[in-house]
Structures are given as C-alpha cells and as structure tokens.
Coordinates of C-alpha atoms and ligand atoms in Angstrom, one line a residue:
M2 CA 26.3 58.0 1.9
R3 CA 23.3 60.2 1.3
I4 CA 20.1 59.2 -0.6
T5 CA 18.0 62.0 -1.5
P6 CA 14.3 61.2 -2.0
P7 CA 12.8 62.5 -5.3
R8 CA 10.9 65.4 -3.9
L9 CA 14.1 67.2 -2.7
V10 CA 15.7 67.3 -6.1
V11 CA 12.7 68.8 -8.0
A12 CA 14.0 72.3 -8.0
I13 CA 17.2 71.5 -9.4
V14 CA 15.9 69.2 -12.0
A15 CA 13.3 71.8 -13.0
T16 CA 16.1 74.2 -13.8
A17 CA 18.1 71.5 -15.7
S18 CA 15.1 70.5 -17.8
A19 CA 14.3 74.2 -18.6
I20 CA 17.9 74.5 -19.9
T21 CA 17.5 71.3 -21.8
L22 CA 14.5 72.4 -23.5
A23 CA 15.9 75.9 -24.2
C24 CA 18.7 74.3 -26.1
S25 CA 15.8 72.6 -28.0
R26 CA 16.8 69.1 -27.3
P27 CA 14.0 66.6 -27.5
A28 CA 12.6 65.7 -24.1
R29 CA 14.4 62.9 -22.5
L30 CA 13.5 60.1 -20.2
A31 CA 14.3 60.8 -16.7
A32 CA 16.2 58.2 -14.6
D33 CA 14.7 56.3 -11.7
L34 CA 18.0 56.2 -9.9
V35 CA 21.1 58.3 -10.1
I36 CA 24.3 57.8 -8.3
T37 CA 26.6 60.7 -8.3
N38 CA 29.9 61.7 -6.8
A39 CA 31.2 58.1 -7.1
N40 CA 34.7 56.7 -8.0
I41 CA 33.6 54.1 -10.5
W42 CA 35.5 51.1 -11.7
T43 CA 33.3 50.0 -14.6
G44 CA 35.3 46.8 -15.6
N45 CA 34.5 48.0 -19.2
P46 CA 37.8 48.5 -21.0
L47 CA 36.3 51.0 -23.4
Q48 CA 35.4 53.4 -20.4
P49 CA 37.3 52.2 -17.3
D50 CA 36.4 55.1 -15.0
A51 CA 33.4 57.2 -14.3
K52 CA 31.9 59.5 -11.8
A53 CA 28.2 58.9 -12.0
I54 CA 25.5 56.5 -13.2
A55 CA 21.9 56.7 -14.3
I56 CA 19.5 53.8 -14.2
I57 CA 16.0 53.3 -15.6
G58 CA 14.1 50.3 -14.3
D59 CA 16.6 47.4 -14.0
R60 CA 19.0 48.8 -16.6
I61 CA 21.9 51.3 -16.8
V62 CA 21.2 54.0 -19.2
E63 CA 24.3 55.9 -18.8
V64 CA 27.7 55.8 -17.1
G65 CA 29.9 59.0 -17.4
G66 CA 30.9 62.1 -15.7
A67 CA 28.7 64.4 -13.4
D68 CA 27.4 66.5 -16.4
E69 CA 26.4 63.6 -18.6
I70 CA 24.5 62.2 -15.7
E71 CA 23.0 65.4 -14.6
R72 CA 20.8 65.3 -17.9
W73 CA 19.0 62.2 -16.5
H74 CA 17.7 63.8 -13.5
G75 CA 13.9 64.1 -13.4
T76 CA 11.2 64.9 -11.0
A77 CA 10.9 61.2 -9.7
T78 CA 14.6 60.5 -9.8
T79 CA 16.0 59.1 -6.5
V80 CA 19.6 60.4 -6.1
I81 CA 22.4 58.6 -4.2
D82 CA 25.4 60.6 -3.3
A83 CA 28.3 58.2 -3.0
G84 CA 30.5 60.6 -1.2
G85 CA 33.5 60.0 -3.5
R86 CA 33.6 56.2 -2.6
R87 CA 34.5 53.4 -4.8
L88 CA 31.7 51.8 -6.8
V89 CA 32.1 48.5 -8.7
P90 CA 29.9 46.0 -10.5
G91 CA 28.0 43.6 -8.1
F92 CA 29.9 40.5 -7.3
N93 CA 29.0 37.3 -9.1
D94 CA 30.0 34.2 -7.0
A95 CA 30.5 31.4 -9.5
H96 CA 30.3 28.5 -7.1
V97 CA 28.0 28.5 -4.1
H98 CA 25.8 25.9 -2.2
F99 CA 23.1 28.5 -1.5
V100 CA 20.4 26.5 0.4
D101 CA 23.1 24.8 2.6
G102 CA 24.6 28.2 3.2
G103 CA 21.3 29.6 4.2
R104 CA 20.5 26.5 6.4
Q105 CA 23.8 26.8 8.1
L106 CA 23.2 30.4 9.1
D107 CA 20.6 28.7 11.3
S108 CA 22.4 25.7 12.7
V109 CA 25.4 24.8 15.0
D110 CA 28.5 26.5 14.0
L111 CA 31.8 24.6 14.5
K112 CA 34.1 26.4 12.2
D113 CA 35.9 28.2 14.9
A114 CA 35.7 25.5 17.6
A115 CA 39.5 25.5 18.5
T116 CA 39.6 22.3 20.4
Q117 CA 37.8 18.9 20.3
A118 CA 36.3 19.7 23.7
E119 CA 34.8 22.8 22.5
F120 CA 33.6 21.0 19.4
A121 CA 31.8 18.5 21.8
R122 CA 30.5 21.2 24.1
R123 CA 28.7 23.2 21.2
I124 CA 27.1 20.0 19.9
G125 CA 25.9 19.1 23.4
E126 CA 24.5 22.5 23.8
R127 CA 22.5 22.3 20.6
A128 CA 21.3 18.7 21.6
K129 CA 20.0 20.1 25.0
A130 CA 18.2 23.1 23.3
K131 CA 16.5 20.9 20.6
P132 CA 16.5 17.3 21.7
G133 CA 15.7 14.7 19.2
E134 CA 16.2 17.1 16.2
W135 CA 18.9 16.1 13.9
I136 CA 22.0 18.2 14.3
L137 CA 23.4 19.1 11.0
G138 CA 25.8 21.5 9.3
G139 CA 28.8 22.2 11.5
D140 CA 31.8 23.0 9.2
W141 CA 34.3 21.6 11.6
D142 CA 38.0 21.8 10.9
D143 CA 40.3 19.2 12.4
Q144 CA 43.4 20.9 11.1
Q145 CA 43.0 23.6 13.8
W146 CA 43.2 21.2 16.6
T147 CA 46.3 19.8 18.4
P148 CA 46.9 17.2 17.4
A149 CA 45.0 17.4 14.1
Q150 CA 42.9 14.4 14.6
L151 CA 39.5 13.4 13.1
P152 CA 36.8 13.4 15.8
T153 CA 34.9 10.2 16.8
R154 CA 31.4 9.5 17.8
E155 CA 32.6 8.6 21.3
L156 CA 33.5 12.2 21.6
I157 CA 29.9 13.4 21.3
D158 CA 27.8 10.3 22.3
D159 CA 27.6 11.4 26.0
V160 CA 26.5 14.9 25.3
T161 CA 23.9 14.0 22.7
N162 CA 22.3 10.8 24.0
G163 CA 19.4 9.9 21.6
T164 CA 19.7 13.2 19.4
P165 CA 21.1 12.2 16.1
V166 CA 24.1 14.0 14.8
F167 CA 25.7 14.3 11.4
V168 CA 28.0 17.2 11.2
A169 CA 30.0 17.9 8.1
R170 CA 33.8 18.8 7.9
Y171 CA 33.9 22.3 6.4
D172 CA 34.8 21.1 2.8
G173 CA 31.6 18.9 2.8
H174 CA 33.7 15.8 1.9
M175 CA 33.3 14.0 5.2
G176 CA 31.0 14.0 8.2
L177 CA 30.8 12.8 11.7
A178 CA 27.8 10.8 12.9
N179 CA 27.1 9.8 16.5
S180 CA 25.9 6.4 17.5
A181 CA 22.3 7.5 17.4
A182 CA 22.7 8.4 13.8
L183 CA 24.5 5.1 13.0
G184 CA 21.7 3.2 14.6
R185 CA 19.1 5.0 12.4
A186 CA 21.1 4.3 9.4
G187 CA 21.7 0.6 10.4
I188 CA 25.4 1.0 10.1
T189 CA 27.5 -1.8 11.8
E190 CA 30.9 -3.1 11.4
Q191 CA 29.6 -5.3 8.6
T192 CA 28.6 -2.4 6.4
P193 CA 31.0 -2.2 3.4
D194 CA 32.7 0.9 1.9
P195 CA 30.6 2.0 -1.1
P196 CA 32.5 2.9 -4.3
G197 CA 33.9 6.3 -4.2
G198 CA 33.5 6.5 -0.3
A199 CA 35.0 5.2 2.9
I200 CA 33.8 4.5 6.4
V201 CA 36.6 5.2 8.8
R202 CA 37.1 2.2 11.3
D203 CA 38.9 1.8 14.5
A204 CA 41.5 -1.0 15.3
R205 CA 38.6 -3.4 16.1
G206 CA 37.0 -2.6 12.7
F207 CA 34.1 -0.6 14.2
P208 CA 33.0 2.6 12.4
T209 CA 34.5 5.7 14.2
G210 CA 31.6 7.8 13.0
I211 CA 33.5 9.5 10.1
F212 CA 32.1 8.8 6.7
K213 CA 33.8 10.1 3.7
D214 CA 32.4 11.1 0.3
A215 CA 30.0 8.6 -1.1
A216 CA 29.8 6.8 2.3
M217 CA 28.1 10.0 3.6
D218 CA 25.1 8.9 1.7
Y219 CA 24.6 6.0 4.2
I220 CA 23.7 8.7 6.8
T221 CA 22.2 11.5 4.7
R222 CA 19.5 9.2 3.1
V223 CA 18.0 8.7 6.7
I224 CA 17.8 12.3 7.4
P225 CA 14.4 13.7 7.1
K226 CA 13.9 16.1 4.2
M227 CA 13.6 19.9 4.9
T228 CA 10.1 21.1 4.9
A229 CA 9.1 23.7 2.1
E230 CA 9.0 26.2 4.8
Q231 CA 12.4 25.5 6.2
R232 CA 13.7 25.6 2.7
L233 CA 12.2 29.0 2.0
R234 CA 13.5 30.3 5.3
A235 CA 17.0 29.1 4.2
V236 CA 16.8 30.7 0.8
K237 CA 15.7 34.0 2.4
R238 CA 18.5 33.9 5.0
A239 CA 20.9 33.3 2.1
L240 CA 19.5 36.2 0.1
G241 CA 19.8 38.6 2.9
H242 CA 23.4 37.5 3.7
A243 CA 24.3 37.8 0.0
A244 CA 22.8 41.4 -0.3
S245 CA 24.8 42.5 2.8
L246 CA 28.0 41.3 1.2
G247 CA 27.4 42.8 -2.3
V248 CA 26.8 39.4 -3.9
T249 CA 24.3 40.2 -6.7
S250 CA 24.6 36.9 -8.6
V251 CA 25.2 33.4 -7.5
Q252 CA 25.9 30.2 -9.5
D253 CA 24.4 27.4 -7.3
M254 CA 26.0 24.1 -7.6
N255 CA 24.0 20.8 -7.1
P256 CA 20.7 22.4 -5.9
S257 CA 18.0 19.9 -5.4
Y258 CA 14.9 20.3 -7.6
D259 CA 13.1 21.6 -4.5
D260 CA 15.6 24.2 -4.1
V261 CA 15.1 25.3 -7.8
S262 CA 11.3 25.3 -7.1
A263 CA 11.8 27.5 -4.2
Y264 CA 13.9 29.9 -6.3
A265 CA 11.2 29.8 -9.1
D266 CA 8.5 30.8 -6.5
L267 CA 10.6 33.8 -5.2
A268 CA 11.4 34.8 -8.8
N269 CA 7.7 34.8 -9.6
R270 CA 6.8 37.0 -6.6
G271 CA 9.7 39.3 -7.4
E272 CA 11.4 38.5 -4.3
L273 CA 14.8 37.4 -5.3
T274 CA 17.5 40.0 -4.5
A275 CA 20.3 38.0 -6.1
R276 CA 20.3 36.5 -9.6
I277 CA 20.7 32.6 -9.6
Y278 CA 22.1 30.3 -12.2
A279 CA 21.4 26.8 -11.1
A280 CA 23.4 23.7 -12.0
P281 CA 21.7 20.5 -10.7
M282 CA 23.6 17.3 -10.6
E283 CA 24.7 15.8 -13.9
T284 CA 23.1 12.4 -13.4
G285 CA 19.8 14.1 -13.9
W286 CA 20.8 15.9 -17.1
Y287 CA 17.8 14.4 -19.1
D288 CA 15.4 16.1 -16.8
Q289 CA 16.5 19.4 -18.2
A290 CA 17.3 18.1 -21.7
K291 CA 13.9 16.6 -22.3
L292 CA 12.3 20.1 -21.7
G293 CA 14.6 21.7 -24.2
L294 CA 16.3 23.7 -21.5
H295 CA 19.9 24.5 -22.6
R296 CA 22.7 26.6 -21.1
S297 CA 21.7 29.8 -19.5
F298 CA 17.9 29.3 -20.2
G299 CA 15.7 31.6 -18.2
S300 CA 15.1 35.1 -17.0
A301 CA 17.6 37.6 -15.6
W302 CA 16.7 36.4 -12.2
L303 CA 16.8 32.6 -12.5
R304 CA 18.5 30.5 -15.1
L305 CA 18.9 26.9 -15.7
G306 CA 20.7 24.8 -18.3
A307 CA 23.9 23.7 -16.6
V308 CA 24.8 20.5 -14.9
K309 CA 27.3 20.0 -12.1
G310 CA 29.3 16.8 -11.8
Y311 CA 32.1 15.3 -9.7
A312 CA 35.5 13.9 -10.7
D313 CA 36.9 13.3 -7.2
G314 CA 36.8 14.4 -3.5
S315 CA 38.9 17.1 -1.7
L316 CA 42.3 17.7 -0.4
G317 CA 41.3 17.9 3.2
S318 CA 39.6 14.6 3.2
T319 CA 42.4 13.1 1.2
T320 CA 40.0 12.0 -1.5
A321 CA 41.2 14.4 -4.2
Y322 CA 42.5 12.1 -6.9
F323 CA 46.2 12.5 -7.6
F324 CA 48.8 10.8 -9.8
E325 CA 51.0 10.1 -6.9
P326 CA 50.1 9.2 -3.3
Y327 CA 49.6 11.6 -0.5
L328 CA 52.8 12.2 1.5
D329 CA 51.1 11.9 4.9
A330 CA 48.8 9.0 3.7
P331 CA 51.1 7.0 1.3
G332 CA 48.6 4.2 1.1
T333 CA 46.3 6.3 -1.0
R334 CA 46.2 8.7 -4.0
G335 CA 42.6 9.7 -3.5
L336 CA 39.4 8.6 -4.8
L337 CA 37.5 9.1 -8.1
S338 CA 33.9 10.0 -7.3
D339 CA 31.1 7.4 -7.4
E340 CA 30.0 8.7 -10.8
M341 CA 33.6 8.3 -12.2
Q342 CA 34.0 4.6 -11.1
D343 CA 32.4 3.8 -14.5
V344 CA 34.2 6.3 -16.7
D345 CA 32.4 5.2 -19.7
A346 CA 29.0 5.8 -18.2
M347 CA 30.1 9.3 -17.0
R348 CA 31.4 10.0 -20.6
T349 CA 28.3 8.9 -22.2
R350 CA 26.1 11.1 -19.9
L351 CA 28.2 14.2 -20.2
M352 CA 28.4 13.7 -24.1
A353 CA 24.6 13.6 -24.2
A354 CA 24.2 16.5 -21.9
D355 CA 26.6 18.5 -24.1
H356 CA 24.8 17.4 -27.1
A357 CA 21.7 18.7 -25.7
R358 CA 23.6 22.1 -25.2
L359 CA 23.7 21.8 -21.4
Q360 CA 26.7 23.5 -19.8
L361 CA 29.1 21.1 -18.0
C362 CA 30.5 22.3 -14.7
I363 CA 32.7 19.5 -13.2
H364 CA 34.3 19.4 -9.7
A365 CA 37.9 18.2 -10.1
I366 CA 40.6 19.0 -7.5
G367 CA 43.5 16.6 -7.7
D368 CA 45.8 16.6 -10.7
A369 CA 44.7 13.2 -11.9
G370 CA 41.1 14.0 -11.4
I371 CA 41.6 17.3 -13.5
S372 CA 43.5 15.3 -16.1
K373 CA 40.6 12.8 -16.5
I374 CA 38.1 15.5 -16.9
L375 CA 40.2 17.3 -19.7
D376 CA 40.3 13.9 -21.4
L377 CA 36.6 13.6 -21.2
F378 CA 36.1 17.3 -22.5
G379 CA 38.4 16.5 -25.4
D380 CA 36.4 13.4 -26.2
I381 CA 33.2 15.5 -26.2
V382 CA 34.6 18.1 -28.6
R383 CA 35.7 15.4 -31.0
A384 CA 32.4 13.7 -30.9
N385 CA 30.0 16.7 -30.9
G386 CA 32.2 19.3 -32.8
E387 CA 33.6 22.7 -32.0
R388 CA 31.1 25.2 -30.4
D389 CA 31.0 28.0 -27.8
R390 CA 30.4 25.6 -25.0
R391 CA 32.4 27.0 -22.1
F392 CA 33.3 24.0 -20.2
R393 CA 34.0 24.6 -16.6
I394 CA 36.2 22.8 -14.1
E395 CA 35.1 23.6 -10.5
H396 CA 38.0 24.2 -8.1
A397 CA 40.8 23.2 -10.5
Q398 CA 43.1 23.1 -7.5
H399 CA 46.1 21.0 -8.3
I400 CA 46.9 21.1 -11.9
A401 CA 49.6 18.9 -13.4
P402 CA 52.1 21.2 -15.3
K403 CA 51.4 19.3 -18.5
D404 CA 47.7 20.2 -18.3
F405 CA 47.8 24.0 -18.4
D406 CA 48.1 24.1 -22.0
R407 CA 45.1 21.7 -22.5
F408 CA 43.0 23.8 -20.2
A409 CA 43.7 26.7 -22.5
E410 CA 43.2 24.7 -25.8
L411 CA 39.8 23.4 -24.7
K412 CA 38.8 26.8 -23.5
V413 CA 37.9 25.5 -20.1
I414 CA 37.0 28.0 -17.6
A415 CA 38.6 27.7 -14.2
S416 CA 36.0 28.3 -11.6
V417 CA 38.2 28.7 -8.6
Q418 CA 37.9 29.8 -4.9
P419 CA 41.0 31.7 -3.7
Y420 CA 39.8 31.5 0.0
H421 CA 40.6 27.8 -0.1
A422 CA 44.2 28.6 -0.9
I423 CA 44.8 30.7 2.2
D424 CA 42.9 28.0 4.1
D425 CA 44.6 24.9 2.8
G426 CA 47.9 26.7 2.5
R427 CA 48.3 26.1 6.2
W428 CA 48.9 22.4 5.8
A429 CA 48.7 21.5 2.0
E430 CA 52.5 21.1 1.6
R431 CA 52.6 18.3 4.4
R432 CA 50.0 16.6 2.4
I433 CA 51.3 16.8 -1.1
G434 CA 54.9 18.2 -0.8
P435 CA 56.9 21.0 -2.3
E436 CA 56.7 20.1 -5.9
R437 CA 52.8 19.8 -6.3
I438 CA 52.1 22.9 -4.3
R439 CA 53.8 25.1 -7.1
T440 CA 50.9 24.4 -9.4
T441 CA 48.3 24.6 -6.6
Y442 CA 45.7 27.2 -6.7
A443 CA 47.7 28.5 -9.7
F444 CA 45.7 31.5 -10.5
R445 CA 48.8 33.4 -12.1
T446 CA 49.7 30.5 -14.3
L447 CA 46.1 30.1 -15.5
I448 CA 45.8 33.8 -16.5
D449 CA 49.1 33.8 -18.2
K450 CA 48.1 30.7 -20.1
G451 CA 45.0 32.6 -21.3
V452 CA 42.6 30.6 -19.3
R453 CA 39.5 32.5 -18.0
L454 CA 38.8 32.6 -14.3
A455 CA 35.6 32.8 -12.5
L456 CA 36.0 33.5 -8.8
G457 CA 33.7 32.1 -6.1
T458 CA 33.7 31.0 -2.6
D459 CA 32.1 27.5 -2.5
W460 CA 30.0 29.0 0.3
S461 CA 29.1 27.4 2.9
V462 CA 32.5 25.6 2.7
A463 CA 34.2 29.1 2.7
P464 CA 32.7 32.5 3.8
L465 CA 30.6 34.3 1.1
N466 CA 32.2 37.6 1.8
P467 CA 33.8 38.7 -1.5
M468 CA 36.4 40.9 0.3
L469 CA 38.0 37.7 1.8
T470 CA 38.2 36.2 -1.7
L471 CA 39.9 39.4 -3.2
Y472 CA 42.3 39.5 -0.1
A473 CA 43.2 35.8 -0.6
A474 CA 43.7 36.1 -4.4
T475 CA 46.0 39.2 -4.1
T476 CA 47.9 38.4 -0.8
R477 CA 47.8 34.5 -0.6
A478 CA 48.5 35.2 3.1
T479 CA 47.4 31.9 4.9
L480 CA 44.9 32.2 7.9
D481 CA 47.5 31.2 10.4
G482 CA 49.5 34.3 9.7
K483 CA 52.6 32.1 8.8
N484 CA 53.0 33.4 5.2
P485 CA 52.5 37.2 5.3
G486 CA 54.3 37.5 1.9
G487 CA 52.1 35.0 0.4
W488 CA 51.9 31.2 0.2
V489 CA 53.5 30.2 -3.2
P490 CA 53.6 33.9 -3.9
E491 CA 54.3 33.7 -7.6
Q492 CA 50.7 32.7 -8.0
K493 CA 49.3 35.9 -6.7
I494 CA 47.1 38.0 -9.0
T495 CA 46.5 41.7 -9.0
I496 CA 43.5 43.4 -7.6
Q497 CA 42.5 44.4 -11.1
E498 CA 42.6 40.9 -12.3
A499 CA 40.7 39.7 -9.1
M500 CA 38.0 42.1 -9.6
A501 CA 37.4 41.2 -13.3
A502 CA 37.5 37.5 -12.4
Y503 CA 34.7 38.2 -9.8
T504 CA 32.4 40.3 -12.1
S505 CA 32.9 39.9 -15.9
G506 CA 34.6 36.4 -15.4
P507 CA 31.6 34.7 -13.8
A508 CA 29.2 36.6 -16.2
F509 CA 31.1 34.9 -19.0
A510 CA 31.2 31.7 -17.2
E511 CA 27.3 31.7 -17.2
F512 CA 27.0 33.1 -20.9
Q513 CA 25.7 36.5 -19.5
E514 CA 28.5 38.9 -20.4
A515 CA 26.2 40.8 -22.6
E516 CA 23.9 41.4 -19.5
K517 CA 26.0 42.0 -16.5
G518 CA 29.6 41.9 -15.2
T519 CA 30.5 45.3 -16.3
L520 CA 28.9 48.8 -15.8
A521 CA 27.9 49.9 -19.2
R522 CA 24.8 51.4 -21.0
G523 CA 22.2 48.8 -21.5
K524 CA 23.3 46.4 -18.8
L525 CA 21.6 45.2 -15.7
A526 CA 22.1 47.9 -12.8
D527 CA 23.8 45.5 -10.4
L528 CA 26.4 47.3 -8.4
V529 CA 27.9 48.0 -5.0
I530 CA 29.4 50.9 -3.1
L531 CA 32.4 49.9 -0.9
S532 CA 33.6 51.5 2.4
E533 CA 37.1 51.8 1.0
D534 CA 38.8 51.8 -2.3
V535 CA 40.2 48.3 -2.8
F536 CA 42.2 49.4 -5.8
S537 CA 44.4 51.8 -3.6
I538 CA 44.6 50.4 -0.2
P539 CA 47.3 47.9 0.7
A540 CA 46.1 44.5 -0.1
E541 CA 46.3 43.2 3.5
R542 CA 43.6 45.6 4.3
I543 CA 41.1 44.5 1.7
K544 CA 39.6 41.9 4.1
D545 CA 38.2 44.7 6.2
V546 CA 36.5 46.5 3.5
R547 CA 32.6 46.6 3.8
V548 CA 29.7 46.9 1.4
L549 CA 27.8 50.1 2.1
T550 CA 25.2 49.8 -0.6
T551 CA 24.0 47.0 -2.8
V552 CA 21.9 47.6 -5.9
V553 CA 20.3 44.8 -7.8
G554 CA 18.3 45.5 -10.9
G555 CA 18.2 49.2 -10.0
K556 CA 16.8 48.5 -6.5
V557 CA 18.7 49.2 -3.3
V558 CA 18.7 45.8 -1.4
H559 CA 21.2 46.6 1.2
Q560 CA 22.2 49.8 2.9
G561 CA 24.8 49.6 5.6
N562 CA 26.3 52.2 7.9
P563 CA 29.3 54.3 6.5
Ligands
LIG607 ZN1 31.2 23.1 -3.9

C-alpha cells in the first residue's frame, strides 16, 4: 500500500490538466482523494467491478477505470495506490452493543478461560489489581468446560473477598454474581424469581449466583453507573476497534440515553469514525416519538428513530422461547421476555411506536418467540396500514418451517449473526434436536424465500471482526473444528451474498440504501482495502484476511501494515 501525499503528484496532474484544457473541456473539480490500482467490488449491480475511485469531501464522485479516475487528479489530491488489492464498501454491522463492547475491551476477559479454575484465577487476579471495584464484563462460556457446568459463587468467593463480581455469560442472558454482590443487592433464598427471569438455586434453595434474563436486574440495578468519562473512553475504544476492522457503520441496540448523548458529543466534535444508528429500548418509545423523531432521523453520522425490543432470551441460557421443550432441559421451553409477559401491553406499545413511524427491531430467537413477533407485526400492519416500515427481527435464529413465508410476506428483515451459528453449532443439536436445527440460522432458506438479510455480530457477544462473520456464513464450520464441511451445510450462503448482506443489506435495514452500502457516484465514501481477495481465496481462509485501510467519509481512519 502506498499513499502519495499531494505534492508528489503535482507534475503528473499539471500535464493531465493541460491535456484536459487542450481538449477544451470545462475545468473540473479535483478530487481530495483518489484510490488507484484497486480490485473493486462495488456491490452496485449496474457497475459491479472497477479499478479506481475518486472522492471529494465525504462523497464518491466517480468509480471506474484508471483513465476515468485520472481526470479527477488535482494539485491537492491525495493518491492511494491499492497495489491491486481488493477494495469493498465499508462493513455495516447491523447489531452491536457498542458501549458494552468498548467497556469490555478494558475489563476482565473470560471468553477463552478453558476451565473453571482458570475462570476463577482471572477473576481473582482482577480483584487483587483493583480491590473493591465491581468486576463486570467477562463473556464466559460454560460450554467449553468439561463437564459443561454453570459456575457458582463458591467458585470465586475466596479469590474475591469483598470485591463485588457480576460477570456475564458471553450471550448476555445470564450472569454470575459472587456473595459480595448478592449482599449488596440484598438477595436471599426468599427472593422470588421475577417474571421473565430465574434465579438458579442449589439443592437447599440458596441462590448459586447465576441470574438469568430479567433476574439479572436484581444485580445490575445496584452496580454504580459509568461516569461520563468512563463512557467516553469506552466509546473511543469501540470506535478505534471498529476502524481497525473495517466497520464503518454500526447499528447500536439498546444504547442508554447517556450512550446516545456521548455519541452526539462526538458527532458534534467531528470525532466519530463510524456512523451510528441507535435503537434504544422500545419501552421508552415515547421519548423519541414526542420529539417527532422517526426512523432514521439525523445526520450521516448519528441517527435515531428505531426502537429495540425483546421477545425472549437465548439458546445458550435455555431461555429462547420454543413451541416444544428443550431436549436437555425437558422441564422448560424457554421464557418470554419480561415485556412480553403482558402481550397486549407490548402490542399496544409497538403499535403506537409504529404509528409514530419509529422502526421496530425486535430480538426473537426461539421458534415460538419469532412466531409471536410475526403475529404482532401482522396486527400492526392491519391496524396502521401498509407502508415501507422495514420491520426487523434481531437474531431470527430458530424459525418454524411454517413461518418463512410469513417472514417474506411481512417484508421483515432478518438481522442475523452468522458467528453465533459456528459457535452454537458445537452444542445446539443436543439442546434442540436434529429436526429444529435444520431451520436454525437458516440463511439460505431466508434468501431463497426473498427475505432480506442484514449481517452483524452482536458484539460484544461475538467478535466484531467482519472476516469471522463472512467466514461463518460461507463455511458454517463450527469453532470446535468438528464440522469442516459445514454445520447444517445446506444453509451456507455464497461470499457474494454474504458481502451484500454486510454492506447494502444493513444499509437497507436502516433506510440508508441511497446513501451508503455500495460504491457509486454520490454515495458516502466509506470503504476498505483488504489484505487478500475474499472472493477468490478458499472460504476457510477468509477468517485470516485483514483490513489494511479503512476510509470513512473520505478520511483514512485506519492504516495497517500490508
Ligand atoms: Zn444483541
């Protein structure tokens, strides 16, 4: 990769403009940035391939061959020689938890703790380093332990003493608290399970320290709030991480209003390096509606106007809501979320939010959870009339065969995270059996039915790296290496489909397809240069591809080593 500063191209450009003038063309604007010698996948069906691109300000002014772009060179043009490498539109992650992600870059990392002993050791180390300060984050995964057993507070009490701990399972649907945290929250064996949540108890009825879904609130409500400074630091960490991975837009699910306010500050100061579409919790829909905010309201950097809701829990926590019981927990078929316990109230809120033209993004994972949300969406269309509203189901993991057609008819966008498939694929069949896994992470079926996909990661639940998501969608090779040919391989999608679903798909999902998602004249100049060509290398190598250059709004925000 070679970037030529403006001065060095002056001579060439002077000659070029002399020729241009000699041909009596009117003088043209010159580009601020030109990228030449690139192997461009534009994502634009009218012009799929190109070699060079010219940018003025934050917009693309031309995409084409070397000659067409040559004309845009001027005395102040910065030139990047892509060295023949693959250039694609910037990745748009349709589902992230941005501040959590940034915060976790700072906190204890339990994701690859391979044993319970290692899990306890790392927590103990952190407690020793910062005694008394809440230990949060974590991302532990009991499924990689032998036996795969949920941790208990006894495991960590001795190493943490009075330092309170509440570390989350990587899916965010349960957490482990130690006794110090239980004490602060006032939890005893008398504390009841809340609606939509569960406190795991031992044989004597005492809490083991595991809190599921809505029960997690018992602990989280006593955790001190992040300071404004901690929050800003988290956002900046997250932005830096995104830039290094070629993620130029994110759709942030359940940000707090403080998070949105931090984004607004950074947007005003011109310091955002990824574009953010924020979808706060649906229970607060009126906060946006009363201001007249509706879907995709805002600037190219920060938009509001969506709400995020929950139908159910997760597969890993056996709280995703199914029609039939879990195979390995036959006493349950999952839990509807707290908000869904009163379905009529949920319907009323979503209907009102839709009427105010807010976009609805609803988390639904189990087949019965998804089915119930499709019912609600149908009710909303009947009540509020047909309109381009782009309903979204977040995750859409386990779809009942009868519901694919409804998904398509209601034009619901499937906002899906392929990395979860190669992660859960290690153990999902034990939990839900051979029949239900056939329509699990059913990306192929969804596309074939005409459903639009928007890919994302659910970061920090899964890694933010788009290469891992492209790898997961195209190989479905589970993380344990046991399914090299793909887990439920008939649900694989092609790299072309995956790339589109990661660029134009999420742009459509946030009503921004006219602005971004493909590389074409007039669109925002958000693009990345890759270390290798994901379209021509074997799919199993995609996970090792790196992002060499990230450009957002015409500015280079990341430059890696070739
Ligand atoms: Zn999420």
